[in-house]
XYZ file of C-alpha atoms in Angstrom:
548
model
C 0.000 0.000 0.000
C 1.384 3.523 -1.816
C 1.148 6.717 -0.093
C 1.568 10.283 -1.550
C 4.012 12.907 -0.336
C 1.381 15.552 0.100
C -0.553 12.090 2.276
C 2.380 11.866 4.970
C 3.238 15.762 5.291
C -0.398 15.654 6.326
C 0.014 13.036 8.635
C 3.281 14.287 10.053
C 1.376 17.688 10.635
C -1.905 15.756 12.204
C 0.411 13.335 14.487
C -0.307 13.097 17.910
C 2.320 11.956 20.705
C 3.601 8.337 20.342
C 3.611 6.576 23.607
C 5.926 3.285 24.600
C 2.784 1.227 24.731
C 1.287 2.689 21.479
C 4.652 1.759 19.682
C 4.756 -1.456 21.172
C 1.083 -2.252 19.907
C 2.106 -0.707 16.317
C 4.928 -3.757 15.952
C 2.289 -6.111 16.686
C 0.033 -5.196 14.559
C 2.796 -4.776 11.813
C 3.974 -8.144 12.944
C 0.689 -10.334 12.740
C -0.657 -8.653 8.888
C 2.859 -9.780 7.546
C 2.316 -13.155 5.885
C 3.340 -16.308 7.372
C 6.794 -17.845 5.618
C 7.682 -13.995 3.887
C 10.962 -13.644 3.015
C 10.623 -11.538 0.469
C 13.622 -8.362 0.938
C 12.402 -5.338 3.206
C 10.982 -2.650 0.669
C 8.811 -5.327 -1.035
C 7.269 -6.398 2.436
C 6.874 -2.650 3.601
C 5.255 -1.787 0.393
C 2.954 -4.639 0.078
C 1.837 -4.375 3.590
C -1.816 -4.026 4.336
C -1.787 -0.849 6.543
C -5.493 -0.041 7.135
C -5.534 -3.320 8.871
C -2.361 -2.261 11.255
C -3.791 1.216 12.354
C -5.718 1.449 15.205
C -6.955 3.547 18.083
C -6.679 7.596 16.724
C -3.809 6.808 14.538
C -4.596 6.285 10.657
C -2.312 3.947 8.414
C -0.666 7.002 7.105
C 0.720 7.751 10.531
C 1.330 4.403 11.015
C 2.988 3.475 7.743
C 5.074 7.051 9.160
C 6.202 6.018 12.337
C 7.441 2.462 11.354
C 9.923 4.631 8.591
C 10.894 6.407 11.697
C 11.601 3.710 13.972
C 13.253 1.751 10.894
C 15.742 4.468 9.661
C 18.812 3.610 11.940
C 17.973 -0.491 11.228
C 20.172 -2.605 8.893
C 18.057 -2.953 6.210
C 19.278 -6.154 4.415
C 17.043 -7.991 6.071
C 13.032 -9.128 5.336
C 10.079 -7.311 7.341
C 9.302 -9.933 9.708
C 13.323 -9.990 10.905
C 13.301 -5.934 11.549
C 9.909 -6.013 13.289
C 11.620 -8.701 15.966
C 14.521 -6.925 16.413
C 12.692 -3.532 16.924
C 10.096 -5.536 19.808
C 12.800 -6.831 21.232
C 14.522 -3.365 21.593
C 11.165 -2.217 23.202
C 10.624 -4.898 25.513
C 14.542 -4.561 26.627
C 15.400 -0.949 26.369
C 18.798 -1.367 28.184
C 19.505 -4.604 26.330
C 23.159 -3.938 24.027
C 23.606 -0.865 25.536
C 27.261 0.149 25.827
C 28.695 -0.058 29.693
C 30.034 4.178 30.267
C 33.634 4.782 29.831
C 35.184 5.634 33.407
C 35.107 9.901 33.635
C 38.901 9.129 34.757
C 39.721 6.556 32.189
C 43.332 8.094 30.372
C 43.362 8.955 26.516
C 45.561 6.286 25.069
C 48.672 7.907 23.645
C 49.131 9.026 20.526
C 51.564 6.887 17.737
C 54.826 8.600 16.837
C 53.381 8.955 13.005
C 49.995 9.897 14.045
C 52.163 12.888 16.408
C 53.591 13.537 13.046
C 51.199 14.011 10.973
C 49.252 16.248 13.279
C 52.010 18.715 13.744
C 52.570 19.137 9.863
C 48.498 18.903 8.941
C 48.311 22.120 8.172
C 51.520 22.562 6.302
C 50.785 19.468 3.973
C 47.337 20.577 3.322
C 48.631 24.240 2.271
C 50.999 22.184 -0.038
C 48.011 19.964 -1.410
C 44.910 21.847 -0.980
C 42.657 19.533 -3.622
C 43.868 16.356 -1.595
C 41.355 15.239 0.628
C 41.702 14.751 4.110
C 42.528 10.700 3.588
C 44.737 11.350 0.722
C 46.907 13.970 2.722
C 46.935 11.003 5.762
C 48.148 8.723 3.521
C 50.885 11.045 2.131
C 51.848 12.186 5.222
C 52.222 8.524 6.456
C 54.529 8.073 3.599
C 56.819 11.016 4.373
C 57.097 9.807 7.843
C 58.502 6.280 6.977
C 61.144 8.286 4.511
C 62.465 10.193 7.558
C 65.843 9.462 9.138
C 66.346 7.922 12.169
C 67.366 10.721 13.893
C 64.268 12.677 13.184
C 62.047 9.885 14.130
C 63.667 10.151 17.036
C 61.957 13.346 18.009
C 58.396 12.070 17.095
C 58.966 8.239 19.431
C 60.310 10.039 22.343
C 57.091 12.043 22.955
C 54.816 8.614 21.764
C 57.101 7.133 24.857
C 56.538 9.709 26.965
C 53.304 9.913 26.754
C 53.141 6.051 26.811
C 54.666 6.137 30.386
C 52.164 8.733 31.461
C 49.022 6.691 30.469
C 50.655 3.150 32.409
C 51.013 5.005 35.451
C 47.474 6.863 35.411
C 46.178 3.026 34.194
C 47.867 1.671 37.635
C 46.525 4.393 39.567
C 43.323 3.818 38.196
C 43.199 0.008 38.690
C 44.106 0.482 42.487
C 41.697 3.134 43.287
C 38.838 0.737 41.480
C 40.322 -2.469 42.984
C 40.773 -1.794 46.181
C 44.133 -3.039 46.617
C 47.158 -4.771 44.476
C 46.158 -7.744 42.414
C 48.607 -10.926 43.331
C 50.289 -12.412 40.551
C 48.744 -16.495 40.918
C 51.120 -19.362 39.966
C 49.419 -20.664 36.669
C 51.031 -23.809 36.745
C 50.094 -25.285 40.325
C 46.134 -25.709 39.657
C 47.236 -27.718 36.780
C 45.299 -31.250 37.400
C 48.068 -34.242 37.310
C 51.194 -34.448 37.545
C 54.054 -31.630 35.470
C 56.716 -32.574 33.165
C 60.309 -32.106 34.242
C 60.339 -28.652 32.505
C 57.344 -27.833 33.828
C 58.719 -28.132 37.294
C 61.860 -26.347 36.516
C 60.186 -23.379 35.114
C 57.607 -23.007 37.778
C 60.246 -23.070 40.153
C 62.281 -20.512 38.214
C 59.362 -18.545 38.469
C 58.651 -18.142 41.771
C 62.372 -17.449 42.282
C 62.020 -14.561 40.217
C 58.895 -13.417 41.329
C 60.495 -13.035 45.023
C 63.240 -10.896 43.687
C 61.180 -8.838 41.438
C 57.282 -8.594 42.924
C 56.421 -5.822 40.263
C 57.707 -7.948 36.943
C 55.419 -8.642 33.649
C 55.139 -11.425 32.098
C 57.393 -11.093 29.178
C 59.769 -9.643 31.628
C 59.687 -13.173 33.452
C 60.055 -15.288 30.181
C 62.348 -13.374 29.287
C 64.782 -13.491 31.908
C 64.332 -16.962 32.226
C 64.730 -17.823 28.952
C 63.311 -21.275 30.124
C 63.857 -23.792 26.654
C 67.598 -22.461 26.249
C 68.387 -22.869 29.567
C 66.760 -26.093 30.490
C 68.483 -27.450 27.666
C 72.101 -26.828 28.787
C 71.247 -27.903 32.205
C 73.477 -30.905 32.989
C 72.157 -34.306 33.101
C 72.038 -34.344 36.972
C 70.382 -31.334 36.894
C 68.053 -32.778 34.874
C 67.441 -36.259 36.441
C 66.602 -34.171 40.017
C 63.355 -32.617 38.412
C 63.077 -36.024 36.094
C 62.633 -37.755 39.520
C 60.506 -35.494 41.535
C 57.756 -35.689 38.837
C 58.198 -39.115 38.572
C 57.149 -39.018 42.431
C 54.453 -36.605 41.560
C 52.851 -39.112 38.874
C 52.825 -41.668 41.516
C 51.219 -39.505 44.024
C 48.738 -38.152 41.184
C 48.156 -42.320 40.850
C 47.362 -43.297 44.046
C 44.887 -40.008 44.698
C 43.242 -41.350 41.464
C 42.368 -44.288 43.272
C 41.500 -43.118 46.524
C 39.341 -40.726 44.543
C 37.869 -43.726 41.861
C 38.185 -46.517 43.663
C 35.289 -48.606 41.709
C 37.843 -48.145 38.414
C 40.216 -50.537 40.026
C 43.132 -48.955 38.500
C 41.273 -48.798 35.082
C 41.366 -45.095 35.155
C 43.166 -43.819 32.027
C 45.333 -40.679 32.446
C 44.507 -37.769 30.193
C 47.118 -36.105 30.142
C 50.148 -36.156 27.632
C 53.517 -38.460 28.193
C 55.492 -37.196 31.171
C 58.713 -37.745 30.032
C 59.857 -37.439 26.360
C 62.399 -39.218 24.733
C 65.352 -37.688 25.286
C 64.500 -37.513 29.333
C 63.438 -41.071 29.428
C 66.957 -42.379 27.530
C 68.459 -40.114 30.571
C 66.734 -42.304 33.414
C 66.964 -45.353 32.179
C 70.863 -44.750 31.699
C 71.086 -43.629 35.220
C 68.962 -46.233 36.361
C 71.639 -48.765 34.320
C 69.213 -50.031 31.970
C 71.136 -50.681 28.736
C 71.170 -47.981 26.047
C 68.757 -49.204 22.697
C 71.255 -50.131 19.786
C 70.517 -48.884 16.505
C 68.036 -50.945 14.225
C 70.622 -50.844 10.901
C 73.833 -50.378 10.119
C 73.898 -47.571 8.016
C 71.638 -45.524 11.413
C 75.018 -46.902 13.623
C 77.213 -44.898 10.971
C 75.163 -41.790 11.344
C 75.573 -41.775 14.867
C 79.345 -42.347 15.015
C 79.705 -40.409 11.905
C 77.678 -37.062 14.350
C 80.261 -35.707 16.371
C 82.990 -35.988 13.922
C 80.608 -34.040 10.841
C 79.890 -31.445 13.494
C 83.007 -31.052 14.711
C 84.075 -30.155 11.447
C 81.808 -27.150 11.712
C 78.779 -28.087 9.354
C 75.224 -27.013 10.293
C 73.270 -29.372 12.069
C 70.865 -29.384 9.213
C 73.273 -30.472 6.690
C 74.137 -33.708 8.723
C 72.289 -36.462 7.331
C 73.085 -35.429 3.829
C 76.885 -35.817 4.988
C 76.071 -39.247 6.834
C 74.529 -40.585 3.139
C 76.998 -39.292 1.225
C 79.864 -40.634 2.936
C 77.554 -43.790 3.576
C 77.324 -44.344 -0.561
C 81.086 -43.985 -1.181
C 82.056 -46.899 1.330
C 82.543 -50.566 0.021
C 80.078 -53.171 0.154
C 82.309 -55.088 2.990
C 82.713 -51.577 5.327
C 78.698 -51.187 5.432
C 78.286 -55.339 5.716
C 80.595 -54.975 8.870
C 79.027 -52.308 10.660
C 75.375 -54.356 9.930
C 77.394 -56.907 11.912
C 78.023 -54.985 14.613
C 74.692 -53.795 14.920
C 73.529 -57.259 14.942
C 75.768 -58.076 17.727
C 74.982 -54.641 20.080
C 71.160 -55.891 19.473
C 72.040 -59.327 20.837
C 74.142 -57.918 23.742
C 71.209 -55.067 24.205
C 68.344 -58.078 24.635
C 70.870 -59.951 27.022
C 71.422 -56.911 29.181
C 67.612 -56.206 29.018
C 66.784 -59.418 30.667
C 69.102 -59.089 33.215
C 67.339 -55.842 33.893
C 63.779 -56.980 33.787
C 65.292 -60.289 36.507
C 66.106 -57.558 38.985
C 63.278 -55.350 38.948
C 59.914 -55.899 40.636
C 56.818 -57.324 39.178
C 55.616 -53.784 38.956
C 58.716 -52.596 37.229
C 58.848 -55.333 34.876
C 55.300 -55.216 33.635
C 55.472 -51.178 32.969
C 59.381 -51.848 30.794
C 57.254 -54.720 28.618
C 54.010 -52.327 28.445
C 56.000 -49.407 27.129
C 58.367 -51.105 24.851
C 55.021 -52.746 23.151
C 53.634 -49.509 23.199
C 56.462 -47.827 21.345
C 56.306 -50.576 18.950
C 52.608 -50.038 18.518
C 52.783 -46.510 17.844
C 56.367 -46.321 15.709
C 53.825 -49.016 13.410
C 50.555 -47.094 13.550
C 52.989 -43.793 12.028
C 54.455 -45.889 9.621
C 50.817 -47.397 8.782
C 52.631 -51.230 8.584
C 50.641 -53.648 9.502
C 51.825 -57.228 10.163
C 51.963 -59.405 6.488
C 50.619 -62.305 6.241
C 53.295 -65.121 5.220
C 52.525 -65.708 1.334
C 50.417 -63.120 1.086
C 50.354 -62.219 -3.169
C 51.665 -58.851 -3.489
C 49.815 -56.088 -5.043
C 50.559 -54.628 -8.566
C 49.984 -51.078 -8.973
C 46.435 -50.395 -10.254
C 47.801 -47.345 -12.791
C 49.817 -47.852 -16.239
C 52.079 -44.850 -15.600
C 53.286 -47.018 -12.471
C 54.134 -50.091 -14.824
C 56.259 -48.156 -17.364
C 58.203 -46.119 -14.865
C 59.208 -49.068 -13.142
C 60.168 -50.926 -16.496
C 62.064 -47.764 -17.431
C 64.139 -47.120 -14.186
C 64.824 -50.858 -13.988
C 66.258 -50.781 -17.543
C 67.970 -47.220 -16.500
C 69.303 -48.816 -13.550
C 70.488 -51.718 -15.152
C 72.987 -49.749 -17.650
C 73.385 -46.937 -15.016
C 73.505 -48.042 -11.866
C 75.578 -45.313 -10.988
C 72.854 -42.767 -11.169
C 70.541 -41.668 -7.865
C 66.883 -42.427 -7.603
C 65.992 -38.630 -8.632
C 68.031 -38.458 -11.594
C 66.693 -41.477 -13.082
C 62.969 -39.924 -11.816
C 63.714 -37.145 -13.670
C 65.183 -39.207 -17.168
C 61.797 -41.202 -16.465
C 58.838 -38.533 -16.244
C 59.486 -36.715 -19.693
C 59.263 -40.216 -21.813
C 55.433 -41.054 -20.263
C 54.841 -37.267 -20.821
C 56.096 -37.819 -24.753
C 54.158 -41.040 -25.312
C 51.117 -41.564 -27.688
C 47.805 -42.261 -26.175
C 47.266 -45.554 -27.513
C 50.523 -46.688 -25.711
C 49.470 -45.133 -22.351
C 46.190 -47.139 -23.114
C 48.333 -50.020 -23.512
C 50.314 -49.839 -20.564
C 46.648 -49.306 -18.602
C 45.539 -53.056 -19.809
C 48.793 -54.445 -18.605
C 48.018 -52.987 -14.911
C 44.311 -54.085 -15.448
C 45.422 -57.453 -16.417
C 47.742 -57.645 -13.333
C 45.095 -56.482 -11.164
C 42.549 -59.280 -12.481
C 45.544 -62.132 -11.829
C 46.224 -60.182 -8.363
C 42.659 -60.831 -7.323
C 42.565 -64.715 -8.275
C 45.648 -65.173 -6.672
C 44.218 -63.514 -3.810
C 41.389 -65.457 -3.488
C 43.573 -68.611 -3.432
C 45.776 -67.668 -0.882
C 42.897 -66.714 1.326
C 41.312 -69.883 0.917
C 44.333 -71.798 2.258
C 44.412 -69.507 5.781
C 42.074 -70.830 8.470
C 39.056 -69.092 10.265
C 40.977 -67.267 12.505
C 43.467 -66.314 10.331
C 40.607 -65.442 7.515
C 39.146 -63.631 10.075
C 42.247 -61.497 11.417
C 43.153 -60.853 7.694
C 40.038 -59.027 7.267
C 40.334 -56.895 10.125
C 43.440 -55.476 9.608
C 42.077 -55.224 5.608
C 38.188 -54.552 5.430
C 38.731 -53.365 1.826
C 39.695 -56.682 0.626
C 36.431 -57.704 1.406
C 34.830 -56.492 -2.451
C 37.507 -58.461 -3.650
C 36.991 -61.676 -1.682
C 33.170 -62.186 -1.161
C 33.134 -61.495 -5.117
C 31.530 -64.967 -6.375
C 33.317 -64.885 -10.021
C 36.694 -64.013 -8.575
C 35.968 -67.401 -5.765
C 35.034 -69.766 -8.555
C 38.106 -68.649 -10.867
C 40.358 -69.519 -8.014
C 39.175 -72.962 -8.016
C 39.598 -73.762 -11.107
C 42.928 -71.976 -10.987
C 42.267 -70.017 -14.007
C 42.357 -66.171 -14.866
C 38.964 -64.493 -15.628
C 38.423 -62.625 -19.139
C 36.154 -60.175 -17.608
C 37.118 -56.876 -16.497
C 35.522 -57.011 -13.536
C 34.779 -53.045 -13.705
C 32.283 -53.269 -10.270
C 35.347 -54.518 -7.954
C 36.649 -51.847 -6.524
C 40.487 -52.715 -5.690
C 41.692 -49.906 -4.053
C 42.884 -50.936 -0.081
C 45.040 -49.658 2.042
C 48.582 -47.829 1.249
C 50.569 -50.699 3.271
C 49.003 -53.254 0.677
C 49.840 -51.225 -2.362
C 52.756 -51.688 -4.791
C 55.996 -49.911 -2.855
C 58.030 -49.561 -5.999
C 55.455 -48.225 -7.692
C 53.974 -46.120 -5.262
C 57.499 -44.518 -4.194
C 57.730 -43.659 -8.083
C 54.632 -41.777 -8.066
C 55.258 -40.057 -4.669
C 59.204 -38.729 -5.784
C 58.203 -37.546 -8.931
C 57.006 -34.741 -7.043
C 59.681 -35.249 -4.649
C 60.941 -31.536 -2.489
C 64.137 -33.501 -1.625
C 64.209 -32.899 1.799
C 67.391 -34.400 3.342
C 66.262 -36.519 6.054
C 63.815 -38.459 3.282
C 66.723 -38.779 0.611
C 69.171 -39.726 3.492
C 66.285 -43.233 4.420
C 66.007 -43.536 1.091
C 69.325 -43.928 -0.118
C 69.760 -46.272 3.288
C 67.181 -48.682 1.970
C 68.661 -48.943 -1.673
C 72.078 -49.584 0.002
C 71.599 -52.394 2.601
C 69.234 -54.113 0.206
């Protein structure tokens, strides 16, 4: 419903005084003539809306229709009727709802930047210069000339921005006693922590508090600072170390046994939420000093690295550049020199597993059980990053499921049969361009040859699988639900009877499992084509193709 200009001058000229109530009533009535499920955008609502049927009382629908532009003007507007309406009742019904709390009468003016200082000392100036620039434009150039001054007359413009920095802390401090009634107490973060702190955390909290005592007034940075708690806890010395390694040791076990006095239906069930107490390098530390043997190894080429470590850094190379050393000193030894030191790894594993059981015959039951829980545990964990799972004795191995993966590794086993002087990448990079230059028909060729691989994979699947028994059928699948499509297929079952590859191509199986079951040589050609060479991957890598 239209109105006229000439309609609401008259009504703004005939309007009587608005009350609360009478505005409250005028968003109802706005509210229930606006039809049910309209979304439609604001001016189409307004203008559509039936206004005779919202007037009432002495008000007509022009004054109505008047007072709702009023009460609307300082409302977003992107919005449909019904939306503004609720937001307007609600303002009605809450009047001190989203109201700003008052600034403090005492509260200090935050001081000014050393640019901003700048720039209004030399306003006037600039805008004499520039008279058509605006005042955003001269801002902006002002800004500009700041940043181009020399240090020494920045200098000028920071010291006042510092004084008058130091002038608003201390007003801000007077402030927050007057209001506060007294000196707020600096509370020790770390001791309403629930369980028990690392080593580190120990150390620092104790650092802390030390310097808390000798400086009551400090900040925060100021106390990291000082501290500087990583760098120093890491040139503590190791008996340094082992005193706070200990104590929260003793705090786990008293964390333990008020667990159970607190839970004592979990029957020591209660798992610990928190993270590992100790991490590697501290738990190496306390089992040395407990004289539990030090873990050997697990190749040769990882016993080089570490004898090779002081030696490489002592001849002043970064830290970073140390494995690349390690592999490619490790490639230019004989195959005898790497052969012996996978002897002597061998023999510091035997000697390790002897001196372990010694251990574990002194210990308590207690002890004994925690040693055998964690070294299962780390074994557990070093397989669940790896994603290895444990393969099945005959198992058939999977082909890759891609042609691109067949003729790169026909091409670097035919580059590394003339060449075997030449590293993984460079015959990566020979590889790629020559599947990059081939015709499509050939790709398509080299796709039927993984197809046909995959179909002889599955039959040969199927036997195997047939030969394990329940349990092992059972476990199998578990640890590979994927191969289930593969196995419960009835074509793929019968074709393994009869010991015989099927023609069809078998388009509904879906092959794909898990990467631990996937072609390795394949799948590491894929992955280093796009290879960053990072040193610490090209260091394993080169390890692997050397002690194989």
């Amino acid at each position: 419903m239209d109105f006229t200009e000439e309609e609401e001058m008259e009504t703004c000229d005939k309007e009587e005084a608005w009350g609360r109530e009478d505005l409250i009533t005028l968003l109802h009535g706005i509210k229930e003539n606006i039809p049910k499920g309209d979304m439609s955008i604001y001016t189409k609502g307004e203008r559509t809306l039936e206004w005779d049927k919202v007037a009432f009382g002495p008000y007509s629908p022009q004054m109505c229709h008047q007072k709702w532009k009023e009460l609307s003007k300082k409302m977003r507007k992107v919005r449909s009727l019904a939306e503004l309406v609720t937001e307007a009742e609600v303002a009605f019904e809450n009047p001190f709802q989203g109201q700003n709390w008052k600034i403090h009468p005492d509260f200090p003016r935050r001081p000014t930047p050393s640019n901003s200082i700048f720039s209004k000392e030399n306003f006037k100036k600039f805008k004499k210069q520039q008279p058509e620039m605006t005042p955003p434009e001269l801002f902006k150039l002002m800004n500009e000339k700041y940043n181009e001054l020399p240090e020494h007359k920045k200098a000028k413009y920071i010291a006042k921005f510092q004084k008058e920095k130091e002038m608003y802390e201390k007003r801000m401090r007077e402030l927050r006693k007057e209001n506060s009634g007294g000196k707020k107490v600096q509370r020790d973060s770390l001791k309403n922590i629930k369980g028990p702190l690392t080593p580190h955390g120990l150390w620092y909290r104790h650092e802390r508090m030390e310097f808390l005592r000798a400086n009551p007034g400090a900040k925060k940075d100021c106390i990291r600072q000082s501290i500087m708690q990583k760098m120093r806890w890491s040139k503590l010395p190791d008996e340094e170390k082992l005193k706070w390694i200990n104590r929260s040791l003793e705090q786990q076990t008293q964390y333990e046994k008020e667990e159970m006095e607190e839970h004592p239906e979990n029957n020591g069930s209660r798992k610990a939420k928190h993270t590992p107490l100790l991490r590697k390098s501290e738990r190496l530390l306390k089992d040395l000093a407990d004289g539990k043997p030090d873990k050997p190894p697990p190749k040769g080429y990882n016993l080089f690295c570490k004898e090779q470590k002081a030696t490489i850094l002592g001849e002043g190379f970064p830290n970073t550049q140390y494995l690349v050393i390690c592999s490619q000193r490790w490639k230019k030894m004989t195959k005898s020199e790497k052969e012996a030191y996978q002897r002597r790894c061998d023999k510091l594993k035997k000697e390790y597993e002897v001196n372990m059981n010694q251990v574990l015959c002194t210990v308590t039951d207690k002890e004994r059980i925690l040693l055998e829980n964690r070294k299962s545990m780390q074994t557990s964990t070093l397989a669940a990053q790896k994603g290895t799972k444990n393969k099945f004795q005959g198992e058939p191995k999977k082909p890759p499921e891609r042609g691109q993966a067949v003729f790169y590794s026909e091409k670097m086993a035919e580059l590394r049969a003339k060449s075997s002087h030449l590293s993984f990448r460079t015959c990566m990079t020979m590889v790629s361009p020559l599947w990059k230059k081939l015709a499509q028909k050939e790709k398509e060729h080299y796709q039927r040859i993984a197809q046909e691989r995959v179909r002889e994979y599955q039959v040969e699947l199927c036997s195997w699988f047939n030969t394990l028994s329940t349990k092992e059928q059972a476990k199998y699948l578990d640890q590979n639900p994927n191969k289930l499509k593969i196995l419960d297929n009835p074509e793929q079952r019968w074709m393994a009877k009869k010991g015989r590859t099927s023609d069809s191509e078998d388009d509904n199986i879906d092959t794909s499992s898990d990467e631990d079951d996937s072609d390795e040589e394949a799948e590491h050609m894929m992955e280093k084509e796009n290879w960053s060479g990072c040193s610490s991957i090209s260091s394993s890598s080169e390890e692997d193709s050397d002690t194989e």
